[in-house]
Coordinates of C-alpha atoms (C1' of nucleotides) in Angstrom, one line a residue:
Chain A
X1 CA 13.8 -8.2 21.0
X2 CA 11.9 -5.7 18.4
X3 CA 11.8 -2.1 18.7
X4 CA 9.1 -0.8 16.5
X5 CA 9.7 2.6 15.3
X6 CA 6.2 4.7 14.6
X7 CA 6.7 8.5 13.1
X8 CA 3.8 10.4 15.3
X9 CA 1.2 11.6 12.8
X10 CA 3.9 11.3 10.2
X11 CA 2.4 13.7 7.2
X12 CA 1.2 16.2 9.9
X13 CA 4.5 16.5 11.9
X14 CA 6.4 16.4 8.3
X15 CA 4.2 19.8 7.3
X16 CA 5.2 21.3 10.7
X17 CA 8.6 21.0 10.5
X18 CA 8.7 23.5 7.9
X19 CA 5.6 25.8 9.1
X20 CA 6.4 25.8 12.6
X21 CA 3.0 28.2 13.1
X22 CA 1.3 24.9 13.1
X23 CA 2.2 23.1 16.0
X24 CA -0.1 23.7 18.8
X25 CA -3.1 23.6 16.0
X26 CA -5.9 21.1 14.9
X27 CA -4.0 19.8 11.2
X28 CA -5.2 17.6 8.7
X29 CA -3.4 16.2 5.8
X30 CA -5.7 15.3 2.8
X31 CA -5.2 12.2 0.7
X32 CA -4.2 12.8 -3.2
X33 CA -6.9 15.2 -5.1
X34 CA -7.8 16.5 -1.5
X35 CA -10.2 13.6 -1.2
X36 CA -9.7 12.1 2.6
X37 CA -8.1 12.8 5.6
X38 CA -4.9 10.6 5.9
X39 CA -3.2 11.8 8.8
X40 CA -4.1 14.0 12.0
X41 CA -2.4 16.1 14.8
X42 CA -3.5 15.1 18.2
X43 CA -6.0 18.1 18.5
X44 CA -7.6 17.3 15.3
X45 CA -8.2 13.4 16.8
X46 CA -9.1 15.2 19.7
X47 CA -12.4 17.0 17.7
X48 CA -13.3 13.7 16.4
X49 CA -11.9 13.9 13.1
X50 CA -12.0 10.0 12.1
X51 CA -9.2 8.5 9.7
X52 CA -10.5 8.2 5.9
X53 CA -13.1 10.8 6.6
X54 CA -13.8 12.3 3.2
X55 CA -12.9 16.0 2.8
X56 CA -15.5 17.7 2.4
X57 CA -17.6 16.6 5.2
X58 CA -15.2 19.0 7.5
X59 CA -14.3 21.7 5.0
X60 CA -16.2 23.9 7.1
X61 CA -13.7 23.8 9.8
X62 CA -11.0 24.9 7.6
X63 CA -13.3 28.0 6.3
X64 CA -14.5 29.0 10.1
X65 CA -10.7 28.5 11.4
X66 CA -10.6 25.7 13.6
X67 CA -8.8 23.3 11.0
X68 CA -5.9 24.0 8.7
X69 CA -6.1 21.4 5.8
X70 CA -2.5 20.5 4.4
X71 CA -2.8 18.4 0.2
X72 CA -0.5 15.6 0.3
X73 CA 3.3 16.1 -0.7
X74 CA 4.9 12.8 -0.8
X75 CA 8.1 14.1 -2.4
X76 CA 8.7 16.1 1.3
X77 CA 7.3 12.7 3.1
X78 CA 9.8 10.8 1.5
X79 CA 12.7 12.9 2.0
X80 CA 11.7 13.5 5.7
X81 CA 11.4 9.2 5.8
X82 CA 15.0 8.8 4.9
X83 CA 16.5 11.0 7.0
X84 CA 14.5 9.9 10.3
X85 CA 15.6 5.7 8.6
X86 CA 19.4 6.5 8.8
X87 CA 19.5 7.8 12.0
X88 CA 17.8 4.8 12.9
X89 CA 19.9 2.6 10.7
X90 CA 23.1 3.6 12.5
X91 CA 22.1 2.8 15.8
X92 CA 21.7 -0.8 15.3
X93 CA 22.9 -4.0 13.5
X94 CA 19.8 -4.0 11.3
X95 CA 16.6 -2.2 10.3
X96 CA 13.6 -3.6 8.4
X97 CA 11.7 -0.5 7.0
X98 CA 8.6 -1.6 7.2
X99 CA 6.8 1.5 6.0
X100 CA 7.4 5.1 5.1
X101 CA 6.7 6.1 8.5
X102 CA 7.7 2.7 10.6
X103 CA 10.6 0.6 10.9
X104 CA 11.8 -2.8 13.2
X105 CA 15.2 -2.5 15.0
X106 CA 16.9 -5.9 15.5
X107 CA 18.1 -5.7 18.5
X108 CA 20.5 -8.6 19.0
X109 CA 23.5 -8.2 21.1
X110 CA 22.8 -5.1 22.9
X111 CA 21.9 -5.6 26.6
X112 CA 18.1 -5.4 27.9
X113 CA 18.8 -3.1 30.1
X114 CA 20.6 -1.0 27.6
X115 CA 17.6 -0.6 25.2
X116 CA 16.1 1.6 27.5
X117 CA 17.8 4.2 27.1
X118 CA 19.2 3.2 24.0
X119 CA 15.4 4.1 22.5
X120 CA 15.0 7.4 24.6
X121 CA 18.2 8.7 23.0
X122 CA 16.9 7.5 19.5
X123 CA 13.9 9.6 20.0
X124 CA 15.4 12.6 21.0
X125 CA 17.5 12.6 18.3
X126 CA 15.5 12.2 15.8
X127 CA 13.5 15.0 17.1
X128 CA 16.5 17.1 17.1
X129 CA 17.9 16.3 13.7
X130 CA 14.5 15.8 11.6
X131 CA 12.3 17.3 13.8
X132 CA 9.8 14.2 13.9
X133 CA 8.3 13.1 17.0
X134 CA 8.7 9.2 17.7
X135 CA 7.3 6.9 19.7
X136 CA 9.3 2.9 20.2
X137 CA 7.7 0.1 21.4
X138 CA 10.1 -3.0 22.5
X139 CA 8.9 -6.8 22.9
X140 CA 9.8 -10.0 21.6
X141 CA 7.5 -10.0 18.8
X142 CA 6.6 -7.8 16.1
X143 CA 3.1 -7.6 17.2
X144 CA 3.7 -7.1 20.6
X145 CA 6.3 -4.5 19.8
X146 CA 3.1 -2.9 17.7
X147 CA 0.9 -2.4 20.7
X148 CA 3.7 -1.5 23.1
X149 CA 4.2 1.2 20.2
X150 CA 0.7 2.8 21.0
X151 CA 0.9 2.5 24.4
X152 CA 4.3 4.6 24.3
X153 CA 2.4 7.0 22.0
X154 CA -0.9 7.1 24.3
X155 CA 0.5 8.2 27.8
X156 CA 3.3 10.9 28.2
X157 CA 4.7 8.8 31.0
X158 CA 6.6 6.7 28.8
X159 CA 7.9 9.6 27.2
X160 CA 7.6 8.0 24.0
X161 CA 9.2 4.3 25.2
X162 CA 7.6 1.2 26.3
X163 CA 9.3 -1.7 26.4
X164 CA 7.1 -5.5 27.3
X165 CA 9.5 -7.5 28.9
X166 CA 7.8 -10.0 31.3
X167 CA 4.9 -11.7 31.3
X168 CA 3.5 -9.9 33.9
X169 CA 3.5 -6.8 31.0
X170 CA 2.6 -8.5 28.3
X171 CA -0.4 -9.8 29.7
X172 CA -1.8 -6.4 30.8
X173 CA -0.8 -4.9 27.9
X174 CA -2.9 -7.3 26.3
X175 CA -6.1 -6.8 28.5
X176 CA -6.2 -3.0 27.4
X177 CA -6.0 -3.8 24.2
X178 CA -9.2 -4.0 22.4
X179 CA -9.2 -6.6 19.6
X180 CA -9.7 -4.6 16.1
X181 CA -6.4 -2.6 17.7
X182 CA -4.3 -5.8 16.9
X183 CA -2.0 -5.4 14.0
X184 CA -3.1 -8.1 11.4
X185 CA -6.9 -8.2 13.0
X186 CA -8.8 -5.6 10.4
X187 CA -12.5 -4.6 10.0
X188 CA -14.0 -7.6 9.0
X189 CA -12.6 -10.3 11.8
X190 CA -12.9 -7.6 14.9
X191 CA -16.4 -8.2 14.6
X192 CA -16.2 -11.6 13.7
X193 CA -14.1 -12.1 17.0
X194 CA -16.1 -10.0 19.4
X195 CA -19.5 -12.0 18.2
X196 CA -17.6 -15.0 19.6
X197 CA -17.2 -13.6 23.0
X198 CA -13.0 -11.9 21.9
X199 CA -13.2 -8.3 23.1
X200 CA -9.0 -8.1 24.1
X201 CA -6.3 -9.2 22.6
X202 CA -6.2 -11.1 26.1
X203 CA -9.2 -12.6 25.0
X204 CA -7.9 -14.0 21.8
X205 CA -4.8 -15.6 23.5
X206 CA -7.3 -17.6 26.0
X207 CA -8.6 -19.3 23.5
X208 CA -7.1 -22.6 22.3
X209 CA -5.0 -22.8 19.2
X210 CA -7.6 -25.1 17.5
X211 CA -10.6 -23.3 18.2
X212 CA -8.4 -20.1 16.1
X213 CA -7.7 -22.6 13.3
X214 CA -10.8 -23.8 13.4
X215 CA -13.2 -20.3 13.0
X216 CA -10.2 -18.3 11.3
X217 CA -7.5 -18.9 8.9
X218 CA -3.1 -19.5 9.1
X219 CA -2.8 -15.5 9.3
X220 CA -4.9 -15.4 12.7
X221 CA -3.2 -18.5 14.3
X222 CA 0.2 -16.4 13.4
X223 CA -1.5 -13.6 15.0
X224 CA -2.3 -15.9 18.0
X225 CA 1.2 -17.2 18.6
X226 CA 3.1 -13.5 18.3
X227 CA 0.7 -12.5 20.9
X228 CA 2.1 -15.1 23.6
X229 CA 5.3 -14.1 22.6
X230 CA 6.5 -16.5 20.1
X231 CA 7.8 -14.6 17.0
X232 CA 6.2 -16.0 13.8
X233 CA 5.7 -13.2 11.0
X234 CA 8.7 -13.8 8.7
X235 CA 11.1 -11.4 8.3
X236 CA 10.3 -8.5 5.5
X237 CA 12.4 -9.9 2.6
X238 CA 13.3 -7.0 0.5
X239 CA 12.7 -9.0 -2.8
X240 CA 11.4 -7.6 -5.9
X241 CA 8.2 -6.2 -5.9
X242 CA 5.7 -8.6 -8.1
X243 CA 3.3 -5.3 -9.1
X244 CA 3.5 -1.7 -9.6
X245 CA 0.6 0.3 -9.8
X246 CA 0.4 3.9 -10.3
X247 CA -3.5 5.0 -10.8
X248 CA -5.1 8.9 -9.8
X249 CA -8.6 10.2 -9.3
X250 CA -9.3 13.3 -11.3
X251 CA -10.6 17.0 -10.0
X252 CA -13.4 16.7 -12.9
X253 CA -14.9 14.0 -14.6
X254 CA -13.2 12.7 -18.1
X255 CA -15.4 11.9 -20.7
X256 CA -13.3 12.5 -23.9
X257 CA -10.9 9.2 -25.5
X258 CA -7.8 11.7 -26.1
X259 CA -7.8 13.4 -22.9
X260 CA -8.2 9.9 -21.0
X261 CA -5.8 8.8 -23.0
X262 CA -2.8 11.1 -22.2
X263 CA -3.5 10.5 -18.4
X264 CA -3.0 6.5 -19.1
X265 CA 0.4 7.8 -20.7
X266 CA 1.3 9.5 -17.8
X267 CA 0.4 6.9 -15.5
X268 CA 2.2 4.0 -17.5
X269 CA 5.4 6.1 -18.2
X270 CA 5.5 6.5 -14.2
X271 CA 5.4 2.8 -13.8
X272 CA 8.2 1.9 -16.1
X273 CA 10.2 4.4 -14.4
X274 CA 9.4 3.0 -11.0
X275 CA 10.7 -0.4 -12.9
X276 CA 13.7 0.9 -13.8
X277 CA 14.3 2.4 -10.6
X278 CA 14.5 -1.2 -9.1
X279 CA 16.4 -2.7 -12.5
X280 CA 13.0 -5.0 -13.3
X281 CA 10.8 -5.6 -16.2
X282 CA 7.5 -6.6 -16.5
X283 CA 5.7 -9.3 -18.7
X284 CA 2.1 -7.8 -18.5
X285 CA 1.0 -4.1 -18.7
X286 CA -2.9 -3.0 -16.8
X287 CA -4.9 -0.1 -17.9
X288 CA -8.2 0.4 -15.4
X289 CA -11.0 2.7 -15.6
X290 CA -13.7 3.9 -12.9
X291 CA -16.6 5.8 -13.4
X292 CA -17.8 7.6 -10.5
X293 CA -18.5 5.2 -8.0
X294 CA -20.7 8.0 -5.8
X295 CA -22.6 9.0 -8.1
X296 CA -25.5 6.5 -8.5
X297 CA -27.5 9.1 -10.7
X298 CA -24.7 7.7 -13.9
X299 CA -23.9 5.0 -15.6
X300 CA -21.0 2.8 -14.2
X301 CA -18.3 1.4 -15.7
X302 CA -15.1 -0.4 -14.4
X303 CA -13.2 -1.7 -16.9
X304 CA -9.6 -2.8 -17.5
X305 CA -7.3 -4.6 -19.7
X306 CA -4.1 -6.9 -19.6
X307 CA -1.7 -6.6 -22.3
X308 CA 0.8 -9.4 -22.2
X309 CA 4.3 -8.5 -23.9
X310 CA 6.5 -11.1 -26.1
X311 CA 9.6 -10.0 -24.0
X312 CA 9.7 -8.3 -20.2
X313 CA 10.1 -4.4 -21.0
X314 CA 10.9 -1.2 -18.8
X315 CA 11.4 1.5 -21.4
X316 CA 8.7 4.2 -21.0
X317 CA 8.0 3.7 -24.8
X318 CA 7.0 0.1 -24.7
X319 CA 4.8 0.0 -21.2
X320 CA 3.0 3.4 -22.6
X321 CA 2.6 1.6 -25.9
X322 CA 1.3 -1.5 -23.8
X323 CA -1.4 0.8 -21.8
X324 CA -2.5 2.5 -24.8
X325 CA -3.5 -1.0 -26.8
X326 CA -5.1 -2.0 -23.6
X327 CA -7.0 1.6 -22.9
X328 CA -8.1 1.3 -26.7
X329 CA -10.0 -1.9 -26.6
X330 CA -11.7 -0.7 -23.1
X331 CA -12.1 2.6 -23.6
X332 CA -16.3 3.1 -24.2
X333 CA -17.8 6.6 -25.0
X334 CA -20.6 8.2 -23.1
X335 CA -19.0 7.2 -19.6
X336 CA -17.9 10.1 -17.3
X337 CA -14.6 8.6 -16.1
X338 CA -13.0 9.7 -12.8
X339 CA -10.3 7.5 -12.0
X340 CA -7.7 5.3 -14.3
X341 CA -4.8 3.3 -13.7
X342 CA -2.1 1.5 -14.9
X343 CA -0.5 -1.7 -12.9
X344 CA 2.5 -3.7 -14.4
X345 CA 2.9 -7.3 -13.3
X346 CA 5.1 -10.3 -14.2
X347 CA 8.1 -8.6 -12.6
X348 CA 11.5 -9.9 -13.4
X349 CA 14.6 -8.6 -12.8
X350 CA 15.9 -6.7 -16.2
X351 CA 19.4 -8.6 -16.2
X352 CA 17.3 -11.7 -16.5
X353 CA 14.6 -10.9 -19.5
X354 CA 13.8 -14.3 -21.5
X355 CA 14.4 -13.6 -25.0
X356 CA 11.1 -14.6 -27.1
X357 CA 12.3 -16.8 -30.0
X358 CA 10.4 -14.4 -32.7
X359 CA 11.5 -11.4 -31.1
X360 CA 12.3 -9.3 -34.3
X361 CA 12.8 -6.0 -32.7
X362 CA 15.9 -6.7 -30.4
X363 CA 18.0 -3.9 -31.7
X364 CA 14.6 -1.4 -31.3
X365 CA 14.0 -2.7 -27.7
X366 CA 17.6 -1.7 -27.1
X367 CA 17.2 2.0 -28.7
X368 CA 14.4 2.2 -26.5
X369 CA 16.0 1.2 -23.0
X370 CA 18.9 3.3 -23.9
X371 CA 16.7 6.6 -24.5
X372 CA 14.6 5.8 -21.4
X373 CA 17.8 5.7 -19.7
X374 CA 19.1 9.2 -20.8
X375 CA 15.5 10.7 -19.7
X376 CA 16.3 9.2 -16.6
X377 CA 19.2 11.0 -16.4
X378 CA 17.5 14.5 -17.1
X379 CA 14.8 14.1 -15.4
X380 CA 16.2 13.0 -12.5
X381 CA 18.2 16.5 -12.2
X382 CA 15.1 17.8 -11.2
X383 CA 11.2 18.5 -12.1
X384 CA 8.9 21.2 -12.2
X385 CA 6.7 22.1 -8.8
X386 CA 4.2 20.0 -9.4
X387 CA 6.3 16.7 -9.8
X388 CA 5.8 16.2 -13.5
X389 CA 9.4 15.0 -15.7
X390 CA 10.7 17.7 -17.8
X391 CA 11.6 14.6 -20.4
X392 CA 8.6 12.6 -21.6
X393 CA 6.8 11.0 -24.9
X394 CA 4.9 13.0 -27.0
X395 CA 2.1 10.8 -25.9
X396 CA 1.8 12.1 -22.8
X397 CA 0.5 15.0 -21.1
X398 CA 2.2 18.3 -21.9
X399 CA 2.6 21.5 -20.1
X400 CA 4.1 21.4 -16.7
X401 CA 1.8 23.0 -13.8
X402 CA -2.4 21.5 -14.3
X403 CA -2.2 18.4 -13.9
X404 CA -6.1 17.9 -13.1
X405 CA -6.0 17.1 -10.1
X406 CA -6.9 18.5 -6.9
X407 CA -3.8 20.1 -4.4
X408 CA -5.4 23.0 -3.0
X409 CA -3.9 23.4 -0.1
X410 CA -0.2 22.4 -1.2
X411 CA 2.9 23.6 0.7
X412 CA 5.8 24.2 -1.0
X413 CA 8.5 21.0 -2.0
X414 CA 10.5 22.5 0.6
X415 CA 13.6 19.9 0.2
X416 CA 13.3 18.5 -3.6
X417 CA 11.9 21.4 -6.4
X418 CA 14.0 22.9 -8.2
X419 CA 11.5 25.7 -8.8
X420 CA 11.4 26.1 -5.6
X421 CA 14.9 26.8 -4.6
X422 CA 15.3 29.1 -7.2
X423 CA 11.5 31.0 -6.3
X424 CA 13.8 31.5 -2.6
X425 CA 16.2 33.1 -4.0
Chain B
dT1 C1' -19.9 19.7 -5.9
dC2 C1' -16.6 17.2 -2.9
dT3 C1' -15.3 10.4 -1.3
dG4 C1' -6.9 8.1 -1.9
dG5 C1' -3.2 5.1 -3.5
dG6 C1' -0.1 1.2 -3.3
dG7 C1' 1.0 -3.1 -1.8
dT8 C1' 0.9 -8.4 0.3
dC9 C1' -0.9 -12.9 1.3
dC10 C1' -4.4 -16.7 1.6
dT11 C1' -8.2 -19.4 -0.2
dA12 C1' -11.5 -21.6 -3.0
dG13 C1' -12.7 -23.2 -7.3
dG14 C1' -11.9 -24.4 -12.0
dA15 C1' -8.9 -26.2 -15.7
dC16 C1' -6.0 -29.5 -16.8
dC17 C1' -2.7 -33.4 -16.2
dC18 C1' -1.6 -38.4 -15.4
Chain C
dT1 C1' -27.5 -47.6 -10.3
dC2 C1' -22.7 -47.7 -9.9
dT3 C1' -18.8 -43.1 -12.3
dG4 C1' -11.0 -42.4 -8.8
dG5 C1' -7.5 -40.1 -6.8
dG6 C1' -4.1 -36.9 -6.7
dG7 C1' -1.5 -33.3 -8.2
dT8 C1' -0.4 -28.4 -10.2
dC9 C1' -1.4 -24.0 -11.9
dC10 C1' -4.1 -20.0 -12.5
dT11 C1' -7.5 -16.6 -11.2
dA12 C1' -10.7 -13.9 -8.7
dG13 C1' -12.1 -12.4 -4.5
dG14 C1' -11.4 -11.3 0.1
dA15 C1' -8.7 -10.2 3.9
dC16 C1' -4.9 -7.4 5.8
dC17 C1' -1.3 -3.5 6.1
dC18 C1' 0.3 1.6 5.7

DNA sequence: TCTGGGGTCCTAGGACCC
DNA sequence: TCTGGGGTCCTAGGACCC
């Protein structure tokens, strides 16, 4: 058996465990540069606030009353994340966290009629210690442990646990399921399925295995089979990631080379610290533009750029310098730019960097790892409110609060600033 | 005026090899 | 007129997830 673990409108309850005056209320959290709504309470759902919905299309809620918009603050997300993951990690033999608000219990060798309760006790005490609500769902798959997830969130009855253990179950679960509500069925093949006559998940599994194969592809037949009960997603294997991306849209339109410039440096250094925070390196370094892809009164523009380096790098120096050769040969004036990115790929694990045979600059490369390292070090001992390193390259951005874009409606880093432990006292 | 960010996997088609 | 067969690798695009 699974347990999936689901964090109840994760951003939204991680906001009101510190501002307690929201619970009860109709909360939104906005995506980053307060562009889309990204998580909701149950009230806000409840006014027909749809997930995705861009910002400004309910602002006016938030200036008559009836909404409180929260910006995004994914160092308090995160921190909230790990706490709610080791409770769960200690009450069973294994965990897959399978995202920042979700995680699979194995649940091998404890007894069926044990999980129960087992999962009732988990979600009280998570809402004790973190102050997250939870809701578990338990079946013998992963995607039936997904569904009996919502209906544990959906009716109070289960106080936050259902468990599918017969047939008898799964089958009615699976007849009040509609189809686009199965994990792994998206927005394209929902309707693709229900012009073929599949309107429940109950419908799907009535249909042969062939005719699945046959109209859809090796991900909907695996779909197919978890649905009568036969596990078949593979296990998360926590292997290297093979790309890193790190990309932001701006509060105002960028038109100018040097300004554009210093946000690609920004961007890049953060990816070759998230590469050192997993000890890999990465062959190929990204830099990606958009114009703005709303307005169809300007000229659009969507560049990028692949740098390929002679040997695997992590040092901030190198995978900055990488995005800046790459920004320079895309980089075309008289474009109002409103997004850029940078993505490194050909991920290897740093102990194991091939040498290149010409590679000139060995003892420089290893100057360079060593000073990322140390900034590392100090930066790691904390940042300033608005996230940015105290340590970086004189390439990138100075100063330490605008950092162009939008987080209007930020609470404070109530767990990780330092600024903000020191602004308490 | 205002429209997110970060991943994975699969498939089809082309290049290239013998 | 007829013009092989099989394999691998790479890439772009499309689908999915949160």
């Amino acid at each position: 058996m699974y347990a999936l673990v689901d964090c109840n409108n994760f951003f939204v309850s991680c906001e009101r465990v510190f501002q307690p005056q929201l619970e009860g209320k109709a909360v939104v959290v906005l995506s980053n540069n307060d562009g889309c709504i990204v998580s909701r309470s149950n009230e806000s759902k409840a006014m027909g606030i749809r997930m995705g919905t861009p910002f400004y299309q309910v602002k006016h809620l938030t200036e008559s009353g009836r909404l409180v918009a929260c910006s995004s603050n994914y160092a308090l997300y995160g921190d909230l994340s790990n706490r709610v993951m080791s409770i769960l990690a200690d009450a069973v033999p294994k965990i897959e966290i399978y995202s920042i608000d979700e995680a699979y219990l194995h649940l091998e060798g404890i007894p069926e009629k044990a999980i129960p309760q087992m999962c009732r006790d988990l979600v009280e005490k998570v809402r004790r210690w973190v102050g997250v609500p939870v809701s578990i769902g338990v079946a013998p798959t992963k995607t039936l442990a997904k569904i009996a997830s919502h209906f544990a969130k959906k009716y109070k009855g289960y106080r936050g646990v259902c468990m599918i253990d017969s047939d008898v179950k799964r089958l009615k679960a699976l007849e009040l399921t509609p189809i686009g509500d199965v994990w792994g069925i998206g927005r394209r093949l929902a309707p693709k399925l229900q012009e073929r006559g599949v309107a429940t998940a109950a419908d799907l599994v009535r249909r042969p295995a062939r005719w699945v194969r046959e109209n859809f592809n090796v991900n909907t037949v695996r779909t197919w089979e978890e649905l009568q009960g036969r596990p078949c997603v593979d296990e998360e294997k926590h292997e290297r990631r093979k790309t890193i991306c790190t990309s932001r849209s701006f509060a105002d339109m960028i038109t100018d080379e040097a300004e554009l410039a210093l946000r690609v440096s920004d961007f890049a250094a953060m990816c070759a610290h998230k590469l050192r925070e997993e000890d890999s390196a990465a062959g190929e370094v990204t830099t990606f533009m958009y114009t703005n892809r709303f307005r169809e009164d300007l000229a659009q523009y969507f560049p990028y750029a692949t740098v390929r380096l002679d040997v695997a790098a992590s040092s901030a120096h190198e995978i900055v310098g990488a995005a800046l050769k790459a920004f320079r040969t895309i980089y075309r004036p008289g474009f109002r730019y409103k997004k850029a990115g940078v993505v490194v790929s050909g991920i290897v694990a740093s102990d194991a960097i091939q040498a290149s045979m010409f590679d000139f600059d060995d003892e420089l490369r290893i100057r360079q790892d060593r000073l990322s390292k140390v900034m590392d070090e100090v930066n790691s001992a904390g940042a300033s409110s608005s996230g940015r390193p105290l340590l970086r390259l004189a390439s990138q951005r100075p100063g330490h609060y605008a950092d162009g874009i939008r987080s209007d409606y930020r609470s404070r880093l109530y767990t990780t600033s330092l600024d903000d432990i020191i602004d308490v006292h």
